[in-house]
């Protein structure tokens, strides 16, 4: 139960930071910001695992939060390019 709550809190924070650092206006609700941050964590973890020998991208790493924000920004970029607002 607490893992899910922690995942949502980290998702909201990383999603909000990604929206803040992304150039331009990103209109989203709080729930979509949390989903963006959670999905950004998976994208960032996957990209980070490509540069390590350990292929477990679900394993927490020291730079995991930064990669979550970068992954969320990549998802915002892809969404804007596909015309999803």
mmCIF file of C-alpha atoms in Angstrom:
data_model
loop_
_atom_site.group_PDB
_atom_site.id
_atom_site.type_symbol
_atom_site.label_atom_id
_atom_site.label_comp_id
_atom_site.label_asym_id
_atom_site.label_seq_id
_atom_site.Cartn_x
_atom_site.Cartn_y
_atom_site.Cartn_z
ATOM 1 C CA UNK A 1 0.000 0.000 0.000
ATOM 2 C CA UNK A 2 2.738 2.460 0.936
ATOM 3 C CA UNK A 3 4.703 1.592 -2.205
ATOM 4 C CA UNK A 4 1.770 2.674 -4.361
ATOM 5 C CA UNK A 5 1.366 5.925 -2.438
ATOM 6 C CA UNK A 6 5.104 6.583 -2.747
ATOM 7 C CA UNK A 7 4.960 5.855 -6.478
ATOM 8 C CA UNK A 8 2.130 8.364 -6.894
ATOM 9 C CA UNK A 9 3.929 11.044 -4.865
ATOM 10 C CA UNK A 10 7.175 10.608 -6.794
ATOM 11 C CA UNK A 11 5.151 10.574 -10.028
ATOM 12 C CA UNK A 12 3.492 13.894 -9.185
ATOM 13 C CA UNK A 13 6.807 15.516 -8.249
ATOM 14 C CA UNK A 14 8.746 14.260 -11.274
ATOM 15 C CA UNK A 15 5.830 15.017 -13.621
ATOM 16 C CA UNK A 16 5.509 18.534 -12.230
ATOM 17 C CA UNK A 17 9.247 19.139 -12.611
ATOM 18 C CA UNK A 18 9.137 17.845 -16.185
ATOM 19 C CA UNK A 19 6.267 20.222 -16.964
ATOM 20 C CA UNK A 20 8.204 23.073 -15.340
ATOM 21 C CA UNK A 21 11.440 22.440 -17.248
ATOM 22 C CA UNK A 22 9.785 21.703 -20.605
ATOM 23 C CA UNK A 23 9.731 24.854 -22.766
ATOM 24 C CA UNK A 24 6.250 26.103 -23.490
ATOM 25 C CA UNK A 25 2.938 25.549 -21.793
ATOM 26 C CA UNK A 26 1.849 22.013 -20.926
ATOM 27 C CA UNK A 27 -1.810 21.792 -19.900
ATOM 28 C CA UNK A 28 -2.519 18.762 -17.688
ATOM 29 C CA UNK A 29 -4.519 17.856 -14.635
ATOM 30 C CA UNK A 30 -2.899 16.635 -11.428
ATOM 31 C CA UNK A 31 -3.804 13.028 -12.229
ATOM 32 C CA UNK A 32 -2.277 13.243 -15.702
ATOM 33 C CA UNK A 33 0.834 14.842 -14.178
ATOM 34 C CA UNK A 34 1.169 11.827 -11.861
ATOM 35 C CA UNK A 35 0.676 9.417 -14.786
ATOM 36 C CA UNK A 36 3.264 11.389 -16.781
ATOM 37 C CA UNK A 37 5.777 11.128 -13.935
ATOM 38 C CA UNK A 38 5.170 7.400 -13.425
ATOM 39 C CA UNK A 39 5.495 6.651 -17.150
ATOM 40 C CA UNK A 40 8.552 8.920 -17.269
ATOM 41 C CA UNK A 41 10.099 6.780 -14.537
ATOM 42 C CA UNK A 42 9.706 3.686 -16.691
ATOM 43 C CA UNK A 43 11.109 5.425 -19.775
ATOM 44 C CA UNK A 44 14.017 6.922 -17.834
ATOM 45 C CA UNK A 45 14.769 3.604 -16.148
ATOM 46 C CA UNK A 46 14.754 1.792 -19.470
ATOM 47 C CA UNK A 47 17.077 4.332 -21.100
ATOM 48 C CA UNK A 48 19.353 4.240 -18.066
ATOM 49 C CA UNK A 49 19.526 0.451 -18.215
ATOM 50 C CA UNK A 50 20.795 0.643 -21.803
ATOM 51 C CA UNK A 51 24.021 2.221 -20.512
ATOM 52 C CA UNK A 52 24.688 -0.261 -17.705
ATOM 53 C CA UNK A 53 25.478 -3.943 -17.621
ATOM 54 C CA UNK A 54 22.618 -4.593 -15.194
ATOM 55 C CA UNK A 55 19.473 -4.917 -17.341
ATOM 56 C CA UNK A 56 17.013 -4.622 -14.435
ATOM 57 C CA UNK A 57 15.492 -1.205 -15.219
ATOM 58 C CA UNK A 58 13.091 -1.456 -12.253
ATOM 59 C CA UNK A 59 15.981 -1.409 -9.771
ATOM 60 C CA UNK A 60 16.324 1.985 -8.023
ATOM 61 C CA UNK A 61 19.465 3.915 -8.902
ATOM 62 C CA UNK A 62 20.942 7.144 -7.501
ATOM 63 C CA UNK A 63 20.126 9.090 -10.669
ATOM 64 C CA UNK A 64 16.668 7.544 -10.971
ATOM 65 C CA UNK A 65 14.770 10.694 -10.060
ATOM 66 C CA UNK A 66 16.653 12.762 -12.638
ATOM 67 C CA UNK A 67 16.026 10.096 -15.270
ATOM 68 C CA UNK A 68 12.336 10.125 -14.320
ATOM 69 C CA UNK A 69 12.131 13.846 -15.058
ATOM 70 C CA UNK A 70 14.042 13.450 -18.329
ATOM 71 C CA UNK A 71 11.845 10.490 -19.327
ATOM 72 C CA UNK A 72 8.712 12.541 -18.619
ATOM 73 C CA UNK A 73 10.074 15.388 -20.727
ATOM 74 C CA UNK A 74 10.672 12.943 -23.580
ATOM 75 C CA UNK A 75 7.060 11.784 -23.289
ATOM 76 C CA UNK A 76 5.827 15.406 -23.391
ATOM 77 C CA UNK A 77 7.949 15.982 -26.509
ATOM 78 C CA UNK A 78 6.570 12.863 -28.209
ATOM 79 C CA UNK A 79 3.029 13.866 -27.268
ATOM 80 C CA UNK A 80 3.465 17.334 -28.745
ATOM 81 C CA UNK A 81 4.956 15.922 -31.961
ATOM 82 C CA UNK A 82 2.053 13.496 -32.354
ATOM 83 C CA UNK A 83 -0.451 16.296 -31.786
ATOM 84 C CA UNK A 84 -1.707 14.981 -28.433
ATOM 85 C CA UNK A 85 -2.463 17.970 -26.222
#
